[in-house]
C-alpha cells in the first residue's frame, strides 16, 4: 500500500467520522427540551417582563430558521452547506456566518493553545529527562511532587488563583478581554500547568523505559559521553511515544478550553460553543462541533505521520496502525 | 530421578518462602508508599463523610439563616461561616463533597463497565467486531470530550444523573481503548495459547485469564480518572452546567466565591482548598497504585 | 592507536547495594587475557559472569559498585580511572558485543551512525574516514554490499546479519580487547559457526577476546582458556581442553555431564540436582555444596580458595591447541605450553584426589 | 488429495507419505500446507508436509528458526487449521471435529511450551495452574483436584510445600516442571514438547530432560519433541524429522539419521555442531543454501526418507 492509498483511506475514515459526529450532535439537539426560539423567548421574557409580541417573535424565528420543517430536512439543508464550508448564519448572531465566527474565534484559541503547548514542552522535556536520569533521588521525588500538584489542579482553579494574585492583589494584569499580549499571560499560564505536568510525566516514564534498553548500554560501552548518549540515543527514542500524547493535547487546547475562556472572557471558540449549546443555536453548535472534530482528527493524522518520521520501523511499514498490527502477526508467528 | 523434594531450601528453586499473589505484592508495595497510604486514608475519610453527610452536616444544604448572611469564619453556630443567602458553608461543603464523589464514582464505575465490555469484546473477538466497536470509539474520540459533556448536560437538564452521564461518556472512550490494547497484549502471551491447548473456551480465556491480567493498568487509569471526574463536575458547575442549585457543588461555590472575593474571601478559599486537597489525595492514591503495579524495575 | 595489550583482572569484587543489605555478586575473580587469546567465562545465569564484565567496563547499574580489585589494561588500572578517562577506554580499547543485536542496536539510527559515532567521539578520524572504515568493517564481517547496507536500519537486516553488524560496530575501532557476552546464543547453529569463525579472524589479528558463554562446545571451539563461575566465584581456571577432558571441580564435571553432545549417546546424562542459588541466599562455605554429591561437612563450613591442580593435566600434548585456529606464532605457543600445566580449582576434595 | 479425504483414518499413500499401519499411528499429517497471510505478502510456513507419529514413540522435529517446526506443532495440536491437507489424531480428521468436541479431544493431547513462565497463569498458584485443566474438563471436585495437583507436583519433583506459591516465585526449571505437571493432569495420550528446555540453564535442562525421559517410560506417552538442539533430539527421539523452509527434508530413525545423514541440509546442520569432548574439532563449514522446492521425499532405506534436491 502506497502512502497515497494510506492517506486517502484515512481521509475517507475522517469523512465518515465527521458525518457521525454531525448526526450525533444534531440528534442531541433535537432531543433537547426547547429550541432556539423558546430559549430566546424565555430570556427575552425574563428581561422584558413577558413583553407583548413574543408569540409573533417565536413564529418569526421559527419560519426564519426553518424550525417548522421536519428535522431530517433541516439536517440535510445544513449538511449541504457544510460540505462547501458554508454553515449559514448563526441564530444568535444573525449578522455573522458561522464559518466567520470560527475564523475569528479559532485563531485566538489556537494562539493560546500553541503558546501553552510550546511552553509546556520547553519545561516538560528537561524536567522529565532530569527526573528520569536521577531516578529515585530526592530531586526526582521533589520534581514529581510538584508535577502532581500540576496534574491535580484544574486550569480554572489555577486561573482563579492567578486572577487573585495578578489582578486583585498586584493589579498588574487585566482579568478579562482579549486585546494585546497582557491579556495572554494569565490564560496561557493557567493552561500551561496541566499539559506540562502530563508531558513531564510521560517524558520521565518513557525515558526511564528507554534508559533500560540495551542499546543505551551499548552506546555507553562504545565510549559515548553520558549527555550525548542520553540526548542522541535515549531522548530521541523516548520522544516517539510523547508525540502520541502531544496531538490530542494540542487539539483539545486549540479547540478552546471553555473554562479558561469563560473565566477570562476571551472570545475564543470554546466560549462560542458553550453559548451555542446553551441557546440551541443549531448552526453555530453544529459548525463548531464539526470543526473541533476535524481539528482533532487532523491532529491525529499529523501525529501518525510525525510518528512515522521519527521511527523508521513505522516508516518502513507504512503507517503506525499498520506497523502496530504487523507487530502482532509476522513477528510473533510461530516459526 | 532428579527428585528434589528433600533438598536444602537454597536449592529448591523457590525465591521466597511465602506464597504471595500479585495483589498481595501490589498491596505491600502500596503500603510502603507513605504518601499514597496517607492519601488513601484521607480519601477513605472523605468517602465516609460523604456517605454520612446528613448526620455530620449541622444544617441542610438549602437551609438559610437570614440573620447571618455572609457570616465570617468561626461565627457562633456556623463554624465556617455562611454564604450570601445565609447558608452554612460547612454543611454545603460536605454536601458538595457528596455531589462530587457521587458523580465521580458513578461516572467512572459506569464508564469502567462499558469500557471493559467494549474493550474486551473488541480485543478478544477481533475482526469485524473489533473494527465496528473501534469505529464507534473513534467517533466518540473525535468529539472533544468536555464539549460532549456540555451538550449533554444542556440537553438533559442539570440533574445529578445527567452530569454523571456526561462525565462518564467522555471518559469511557480512553478506557475502552486501553482495555482493548491490554487484551491484545495479554492475548499474545503464551499462557493464552496454553489455555487454548488445554481446551479452554473463549469465554473462560477472556474472563478468567485475560481480564485479571489486564486489570492492573485499568485500575491505574481509573484511579486517575476519579480526580479528573471530580474536576470535571466542578468545571461544569463553574460554567453553570452542573447540578441544579440549590444542590451544592464545589464548582458553583467557587464560582460564587470569586464574586465576593474581597468581601468574603473564605467563600472562595474554603471550597477551593478542600477541592484541591481532594484532587491531590486521589491523584496520589493513583500514583501509589501505579507504582504498586509497576514491575518494570524487576526482572519479570 | 591501541597496540596489543593484555587485560589482567585481579581479585575483582563487585557488590550490589540493596535497601537492606549488600550482595557480593562477583567475588575475587582473577584472569588474564593476552593479545590473540580467547578466554571463556563459563557459567549459568546468575553466576556473575556478565556483572564481572560490566565491572571491568565500569557500566554497572546504579546499585552496583566495584568493591575491590584491579583491572589492568596494558598496565593502567581501569578501576582507578576517572569517568572521563574511562570513557576513552570504552569502545576504543575495549569493545563489547552483546547477546542480542536486536536490542543492542538502536532501532532508530542507521548503521552508519552507529558504526561511526564512536570513531568521532574518540577523535580517531574525521567523518569521511569514519564512514570509509565502517563500510570496510561491514565488508570484513561478511555483509554483502556494505556501501548500500550502511544506510539501512537494524530492523531491515536478518538476525544473522544484525549480529554481524554489531560485531562490526565493536571492531571498527580495532580495540585490543573484545568482550563478547553470549554472542551466539540467540542465533542458529549454522550462523553461530560463521560468527565464531569471524571472531576467530579477529583473534588472529591480535585482539584478546573474552567470551561469556554457557555453551561448552562454543568455549572449546573458540577459546584457549576458561574460568568456570558459580555463585559469583571462580571455581575452576584452566586451559579449555584439559578442563573439558578432565573437569576437576564437581560443578564443572556436573556441567559437563549435563551437556548433551551429538554422537555421544552412550555418555550418561547425569544432571546436577537442585538449581543455582540466587545470590541473596548464598550457601555458606562452598556455594555448590548443597548440590554436590561429593560434599562433606567441611564443604559447608569453610570457603574454598582456588588451589593449583595438576591431576590429569599431563596428557595434554602441545599442538592440540593449534587446532582451535589460533595463530601459530611462536611466542604465543610457548605461553600456551606454559599454561597447560597451570590449572586451579576451588575444591579441596578435588585437590586431594588430583 | 481426494484419496486422502475419503479415508476416515486419513492415511494417505501418495508419494512422500510414510506408510504406517493405520492403527499404529496416533497422529497422521498428510500433505499439509500452512500459509500465513501477512501484509507483507503470504508466508508459506509449512509446505506439503506428510509424517506420522506412532503410538508410544518419540518423534523429534529439528530445524532452525523459521523452518516451520513450531507451526507444525500447532497444526498437529489442532490449534490452527491447515491451509491444505489433513491432520488426524487417533484416526479422527481434526478439520471435521466441531468446536465443543475439539475441546474434549484436547484432553488427550497436551503441550509443553518453550517459555514456562509465559505459559503458566501468573495470577494462579502453581497447584491451581496444575488443577486448571481438570477444572476445565470438569473432573472431580475442588478438593480432589487440588489433591491430584499436589500428587502431580510431587511426581515432577516440585516440593508440595510450595503448592500455593505463584509461578513468579519459582526458578525457570521449577516452572517447567509445573508446566509438565499441568500437561500430564488429564493423562493425555500425546505430549507435544515445543523447545521445552531451550530457555533453561544447562544443568536445569538436563534435569528436565531426565524427568521427561522418566515420565514417558512410566506413563507410556507418545511424544513429539521439537528442538533446534540436535544433541537433545538425538538423545531423546526414536525417529527424527528434519525441517527446512517449511518442508521436511529428511526423516529417519535417530541412529540412521545421525550416523549417515543423506540430505545436504542435514549434513550441514550436523557439521555445524560444536562438540564438547569429541575430536577433531570441525573445520569451518561451507554453507549450503537451502531453497524450497517441489521435489518429492524418496525412501532411500527402510524408514529413511530424503527429499530430492537439485544440488
mmCIF file with all atom_site columns, C-alpha atoms in Angstrom, chain D residues 185-303:
data_model
loop_
_atom_site.group_PDB
_atom_site.id
_atom_site.type_symbol
_atom_site.label_atom_id
_atom_site.label_alt_id
_atom_site.label_comp_id
_atom_site.label_asym_id
_atom_site.label_entity_id
_atom_site.label_seq_id
_atom_site.pdbx_PDB_ins_code
_atom_site.Cartn_x
_atom_site.Cartn_y
_atom_site.Cartn_z
_atom_site.occupancy
_atom_site.B_iso_or_equiv
_atom_site.pdbx_formal_charge
_atom_site.auth_seq_id
_atom_site.auth_comp_id
_atom_site.auth_asym_id
_atom_site.auth_atom_id
_atom_site.pdbx_PDB_model_num
ATOM 1   C CA . UNK D 1 185 ? -3.034 -33.725 34.635 1.00 0.00 ? 185 UNK D CA 1
ATOM 2   C CA . UNK D 1 186 ? -5.534 -35.031 32.091 1.00 0.00 ? 186 UNK D CA 1
ATOM 3   C CA . UNK D 1 187 ? -3.470 -38.151 31.405 1.00 0.00 ? 187 UNK D CA 1
ATOM 4   C CA . UNK D 1 188 ? -3.076 -37.324 27.732 1.00 0.00 ? 188 UNK D CA 1
ATOM 5   C CA . UNK D 1 189 ? -2.015 -39.752 25.050 1.00 0.00 ? 189 UNK D CA 1
ATOM 6   C CA . UNK D 1 190 ? 0.241  -37.219 23.410 1.00 0.00 ? 190 UNK D CA 1
ATOM 7   C CA . UNK D 1 191 ? 2.662  -34.741 24.882 1.00 0.00 ? 191 UNK D CA 1
ATOM 8   C CA . UNK D 1 192 ? 3.781  -32.059 22.465 1.00 0.00 ? 192 UNK D CA 1
ATOM 9   C CA . UNK D 1 193 ? 7.038  -30.502 23.648 1.00 0.00 ? 193 UNK D CA 1
ATOM 10  C CA . UNK D 1 194 ? 7.931  -27.290 21.835 1.00 0.00 ? 194 UNK D CA 1
ATOM 11  C CA . UNK D 1 195 ? 11.522 -26.459 22.744 1.00 0.00 ? 195 UNK D CA 1
ATOM 12  C CA . UNK D 1 196 ? 10.833 -27.381 26.371 1.00 0.00 ? 196 UNK D CA 1
ATOM 13  C CA . UNK D 1 197 ? 14.394 -26.865 27.555 1.00 0.00 ? 197 UNK D CA 1
ATOM 14  C CA . UNK D 1 198 ? 15.790 -24.117 25.307 1.00 0.00 ? 198 UNK D CA 1
ATOM 15  C CA . UNK D 1 199 ? 15.221 -21.319 27.750 1.00 0.00 ? 199 UNK D CA 1
ATOM 16  C CA . UNK D 1 200 ? 16.784 -23.173 30.670 1.00 0.00 ? 200 UNK D CA 1
ATOM 17  C CA . UNK D 1 201 ? 20.295 -23.297 32.030 1.00 0.00 ? 201 UNK D CA 1
ATOM 18  C CA . UNK D 1 202 ? 22.418 -26.296 31.135 1.00 0.00 ? 202 UNK D CA 1
ATOM 19  C CA . UNK D 1 203 ? 22.162 -28.066 34.479 1.00 0.00 ? 203 UNK D CA 1
ATOM 20  C CA . UNK D 1 204 ? 18.414 -27.447 34.663 1.00 0.00 ? 204 UNK D CA 1
ATOM 21  C CA . UNK D 1 205 ? 17.911 -28.515 31.067 1.00 0.00 ? 205 UNK D CA 1
ATOM 22  C CA . UNK D 1 206 ? 19.441 -31.887 31.941 1.00 0.00 ? 206 UNK D CA 1
ATOM 23  C CA . UNK D 1 207 ? 17.099 -32.263 34.905 1.00 0.00 ? 207 UNK D CA 1
ATOM 24  C CA . UNK D 1 208 ? 14.013 -31.537 32.841 1.00 0.00 ? 208 UNK D CA 1
ATOM 25  C CA . UNK D 1 209 ? 15.127 -33.934 30.120 1.00 0.00 ? 209 UNK D CA 1
ATOM 26  C CA . UNK D 1 210 ? 15.757 -36.638 32.685 1.00 0.00 ? 210 UNK D CA 1
ATOM 27  C CA . UNK D 1 211 ? 12.298 -36.021 34.114 1.00 0.00 ? 211 UNK D CA 1
ATOM 28  C CA . UNK D 1 212 ? 10.610 -36.197 30.717 1.00 0.00 ? 212 UNK D CA 1
ATOM 29  C CA . UNK D 1 213 ? 12.529 -39.365 29.933 1.00 0.00 ? 213 UNK D CA 1
ATOM 30  C CA . UNK D 1 214 ? 11.332 -40.994 33.123 1.00 0.00 ? 214 UNK D CA 1
ATOM 31  C CA . UNK D 1 215 ? 7.745  -39.846 32.661 1.00 0.00 ? 215 UNK D CA 1
ATOM 32  C CA . UNK D 1 216 ? 7.390  -41.075 29.112 1.00 0.00 ? 216 UNK D CA 1
ATOM 33  C CA . UNK D 1 217 ? 8.659  -44.502 30.096 1.00 0.00 ? 217 UNK D CA 1
ATOM 34  C CA . UNK D 1 218 ? 6.488  -44.649 33.201 1.00 0.00 ? 218 UNK D CA 1
ATOM 35  C CA . UNK D 1 219 ? 3.299  -43.362 31.588 1.00 0.00 ? 219 UNK D CA 1
ATOM 36  C CA . UNK D 1 220 ? 3.728  -44.815 28.116 1.00 0.00 ? 220 UNK D CA 1
ATOM 37  C CA . UNK D 1 221 ? 3.429  -41.411 26.486 1.00 0.00 ? 221 UNK D CA 1
ATOM 38  C CA . UNK D 1 222 ? 3.698  -40.572 22.846 1.00 0.00 ? 222 UNK D CA 1
ATOM 39  C CA . UNK D 1 223 ? 5.908  -37.532 22.420 1.00 0.00 ? 223 UNK D CA 1
ATOM 40  C CA . UNK D 1 224 ? 6.602  -35.030 19.716 1.00 0.00 ? 224 UNK D CA 1
ATOM 41  C CA . UNK D 1 225 ? 9.794  -33.287 20.683 1.00 0.00 ? 225 UNK D CA 1
ATOM 42  C CA . UNK D 1 226 ? 10.622 -30.082 18.882 1.00 0.00 ? 226 UNK D CA 1
ATOM 43  C CA . UNK D 1 227 ? 14.064 -28.581 19.277 1.00 0.00 ? 227 UNK D CA 1
ATOM 44  C CA . UNK D 1 228 ? 16.788 -26.784 17.444 1.00 0.00 ? 228 UNK D CA 1
ATOM 45  C CA . UNK D 1 229 ? 19.319 -28.595 19.603 1.00 0.00 ? 229 UNK D CA 1
ATOM 46  C CA . UNK D 1 230 ? 20.476 -31.640 17.698 1.00 0.00 ? 230 UNK D CA 1
ATOM 47  C CA . UNK D 1 231 ? 22.125 -33.262 20.695 1.00 0.00 ? 231 UNK D CA 1
ATOM 48  C CA . UNK D 1 232 ? 18.899 -33.128 22.682 1.00 0.00 ? 232 UNK D CA 1
ATOM 49  C CA . UNK D 1 233 ? 16.908 -34.619 19.824 1.00 0.00 ? 233 UNK D CA 1
ATOM 50  C CA . UNK D 1 234 ? 19.482 -37.328 19.249 1.00 0.00 ? 234 UNK D CA 1
ATOM 51  C CA . UNK D 1 235 ? 19.280 -38.349 22.877 1.00 0.00 ? 235 UNK D CA 1
ATOM 52  C CA . UNK D 1 236 ? 15.543 -38.140 23.105 1.00 0.00 ? 236 UNK D CA 1
ATOM 53  C CA . UNK D 1 237 ? 13.861 -39.178 19.881 1.00 0.00 ? 237 UNK D CA 1
ATOM 54  C CA . UNK D 1 238 ? 13.212 -42.559 18.321 1.00 0.00 ? 238 UNK D CA 1
ATOM 55  C CA . UNK D 1 239 ? 12.765 -41.033 14.901 1.00 0.00 ? 239 UNK D CA 1
ATOM 56  C CA . UNK D 1 240 ? 13.764 -37.604 13.669 1.00 0.00 ? 240 UNK D CA 1
ATOM 57  C CA . UNK D 1 241 ? 12.307 -35.350 11.012 1.00 0.00 ? 241 UNK D CA 1
ATOM 58  C CA . UNK D 1 242 ? 14.500 -32.506 9.788  1.00 0.00 ? 242 UNK D CA 1
ATOM 59  C CA . UNK D 1 243 ? 12.676 -29.400 8.650  1.00 0.00 ? 243 UNK D CA 1
ATOM 60  C CA . UNK D 1 244 ? 13.975 -26.642 6.445  1.00 0.00 ? 244 UNK D CA 1
ATOM 61  C CA . UNK D 1 245 ? 11.988 -23.736 4.986  1.00 0.00 ? 245 UNK D CA 1
ATOM 62  C CA . UNK D 1 246 ? 8.683  -25.351 5.867  1.00 0.00 ? 246 UNK D CA 1
ATOM 63  C CA . UNK D 1 247 ? 9.497  -28.716 4.329  1.00 0.00 ? 247 UNK D CA 1
ATOM 64  C CA . UNK D 1 248 ? 10.586 -31.980 5.809  1.00 0.00 ? 248 UNK D CA 1
ATOM 65  C CA . UNK D 1 249 ? 13.873 -32.742 4.078  1.00 0.00 ? 249 UNK D CA 1
ATOM 66  C CA . UNK D 1 250 ? 14.724 -35.954 5.819  1.00 0.00 ? 250 UNK D CA 1
ATOM 67  C CA . UNK D 1 251 ? 13.052 -38.448 8.157  1.00 0.00 ? 251 UNK D CA 1
ATOM 68  C CA . UNK D 1 252 ? 14.812 -41.454 9.616  1.00 0.00 ? 252 UNK D CA 1
ATOM 69  C CA . UNK D 1 253 ? 15.263 -43.463 12.773 1.00 0.00 ? 253 UNK D CA 1
ATOM 70  C CA . UNK D 1 254 ? 17.524 -41.421 15.014 1.00 0.00 ? 254 UNK D CA 1
ATOM 71  C CA . UNK D 1 255 ? 20.669 -43.528 14.751 1.00 0.00 ? 255 UNK D CA 1
ATOM 72  C CA . UNK D 1 256 ? 20.496 -43.712 11.000 1.00 0.00 ? 256 UNK D CA 1
ATOM 73  C CA . UNK D 1 257 ? 19.908 -40.008 10.632 1.00 0.00 ? 257 UNK D CA 1
ATOM 74  C CA . UNK D 1 258 ? 22.814 -39.041 12.840 1.00 0.00 ? 258 UNK D CA 1
ATOM 75  C CA . UNK D 1 259 ? 25.190 -41.668 11.549 1.00 0.00 ? 259 UNK D CA 1
ATOM 76  C CA . UNK D 1 260 ? 24.508 -41.353 7.861  1.00 0.00 ? 260 UNK D CA 1
ATOM 77  C CA . UNK D 1 261 ? 22.645 -38.147 7.027  1.00 0.00 ? 261 UNK D CA 1
ATOM 78  C CA . UNK D 1 262 ? 21.744 -38.014 3.366  1.00 0.00 ? 262 UNK D CA 1
ATOM 79  C CA . UNK D 1 263 ? 20.317 -34.595 2.718  1.00 0.00 ? 263 UNK D CA 1
ATOM 80  C CA . UNK D 1 264 ? 22.866 -31.784 2.361  1.00 0.00 ? 264 UNK D CA 1
ATOM 81  C CA . UNK D 1 265 ? 20.925 -29.652 4.817  1.00 0.00 ? 265 UNK D CA 1
ATOM 82  C CA . UNK D 1 266 ? 21.039 -32.340 7.484  1.00 0.00 ? 266 UNK D CA 1
ATOM 83  C CA . UNK D 1 267 ? 24.723 -32.777 6.806  1.00 0.00 ? 267 UNK D CA 1
ATOM 84  C CA . UNK D 1 268 ? 25.279 -29.075 7.152  1.00 0.00 ? 268 UNK D CA 1
ATOM 85  C CA . UNK D 1 269 ? 23.387 -28.921 10.437 1.00 0.00 ? 269 UNK D CA 1
ATOM 86  C CA . UNK D 1 270 ? 25.406 -31.790 11.847 1.00 0.00 ? 270 UNK D CA 1
ATOM 87  C CA . UNK D 1 271 ? 28.640 -30.269 10.634 1.00 0.00 ? 271 UNK D CA 1
ATOM 88  C CA . UNK D 1 272 ? 27.872 -27.028 12.424 1.00 0.00 ? 272 UNK D CA 1
ATOM 89  C CA . UNK D 1 273 ? 27.578 -28.702 15.795 1.00 0.00 ? 273 UNK D CA 1
ATOM 90  C CA . UNK D 1 274 ? 30.449 -27.880 18.119 1.00 0.00 ? 274 UNK D CA 1
ATOM 91  C CA . UNK D 1 275 ? 31.479 -30.973 20.063 1.00 0.00 ? 275 UNK D CA 1
ATOM 92  C CA . UNK D 1 276 ? 32.280 -30.774 23.730 1.00 0.00 ? 276 UNK D CA 1
ATOM 93  C CA . UNK D 1 277 ? 34.549 -33.790 24.023 1.00 0.00 ? 277 UNK D CA 1
ATOM 94  C CA . UNK D 1 278 ? 34.848 -35.428 20.641 1.00 0.00 ? 278 UNK D CA 1
ATOM 95  C CA . UNK D 1 279 ? 37.790 -34.806 18.367 1.00 0.00 ? 279 UNK D CA 1
ATOM 96  C CA . UNK D 1 280 ? 38.619 -33.456 15.933 1.00 0.00 ? 280 UNK D CA 1
ATOM 97  C CA . UNK D 1 281 ? 37.110 -30.015 16.123 1.00 0.00 ? 281 UNK D CA 1
ATOM 98  C CA . UNK D 1 282 ? 35.137 -29.416 12.961 1.00 0.00 ? 282 UNK D CA 1
ATOM 99  C CA . UNK D 1 283 ? 36.622 -27.401 10.165 1.00 0.00 ? 283 UNK D CA 1
ATOM 100 C CA . UNK D 1 284 ? 34.842 -24.169 9.232  1.00 0.00 ? 284 UNK D CA 1
ATOM 101 C CA . UNK D 1 285 ? 31.725 -25.186 7.393  1.00 0.00 ? 285 UNK D CA 1
ATOM 102 C CA . UNK D 1 286 ? 30.880 -24.464 3.787  1.00 0.00 ? 286 UNK D CA 1
ATOM 103 C CA . UNK D 1 287 ? 27.276 -23.353 3.905  1.00 0.00 ? 287 UNK D CA 1
ATOM 104 C CA . UNK D 1 288 ? 24.665 -24.938 1.658  1.00 0.00 ? 288 UNK D CA 1
ATOM 105 C CA . UNK D 1 289 ? 21.964 -22.536 0.571  1.00 0.00 ? 289 UNK D CA 1
ATOM 106 C CA . UNK D 1 290 ? 18.593 -24.136 1.160  1.00 0.00 ? 290 UNK D CA 1
ATOM 107 C CA . UNK D 1 291 ? 15.782 -23.477 -1.243 1.00 0.00 ? 291 UNK D CA 1
ATOM 108 C CA . UNK D 1 292 ? 12.218 -24.661 -1.033 1.00 0.00 ? 292 UNK D CA 1
ATOM 109 C CA . UNK D 1 293 ? 11.340 -26.835 -3.998 1.00 0.00 ? 293 UNK D CA 1
ATOM 110 C CA . UNK D 1 294 ? 8.664  -29.191 -5.140 1.00 0.00 ? 294 UNK D CA 1
ATOM 111 C CA . UNK D 1 295 ? 10.881 -32.234 -5.263 1.00 0.00 ? 295 UNK D CA 1
ATOM 112 C CA . UNK D 1 296 ? 9.480  -35.300 -3.519 1.00 0.00 ? 296 UNK D CA 1
ATOM 113 C CA . UNK D 1 297 ? 10.599 -37.253 -0.481 1.00 0.00 ? 297 UNK D CA 1
ATOM 114 C CA . UNK D 1 298 ? 12.091 -40.594 -1.507 1.00 0.00 ? 298 UNK D CA 1
ATOM 115 C CA . UNK D 1 299 ? 12.616 -43.666 0.601  1.00 0.00 ? 299 UNK D CA 1
ATOM 116 C CA . UNK D 1 300 ? 16.325 -44.462 0.418  1.00 0.00 ? 300 UNK D CA 1
ATOM 117 C CA . UNK D 1 301 ? 16.326 -47.201 3.016  1.00 0.00 ? 301 UNK D CA 1
ATOM 118 C CA . UNK D 1 302 ? 13.550 -48.733 5.131  1.00 0.00 ? 302 UNK D CA 1
ATOM 119 C CA . UNK D 1 303 ? 12.066 -45.860 7.124  1.00 0.00 ? 303 UNK D CA 1
#
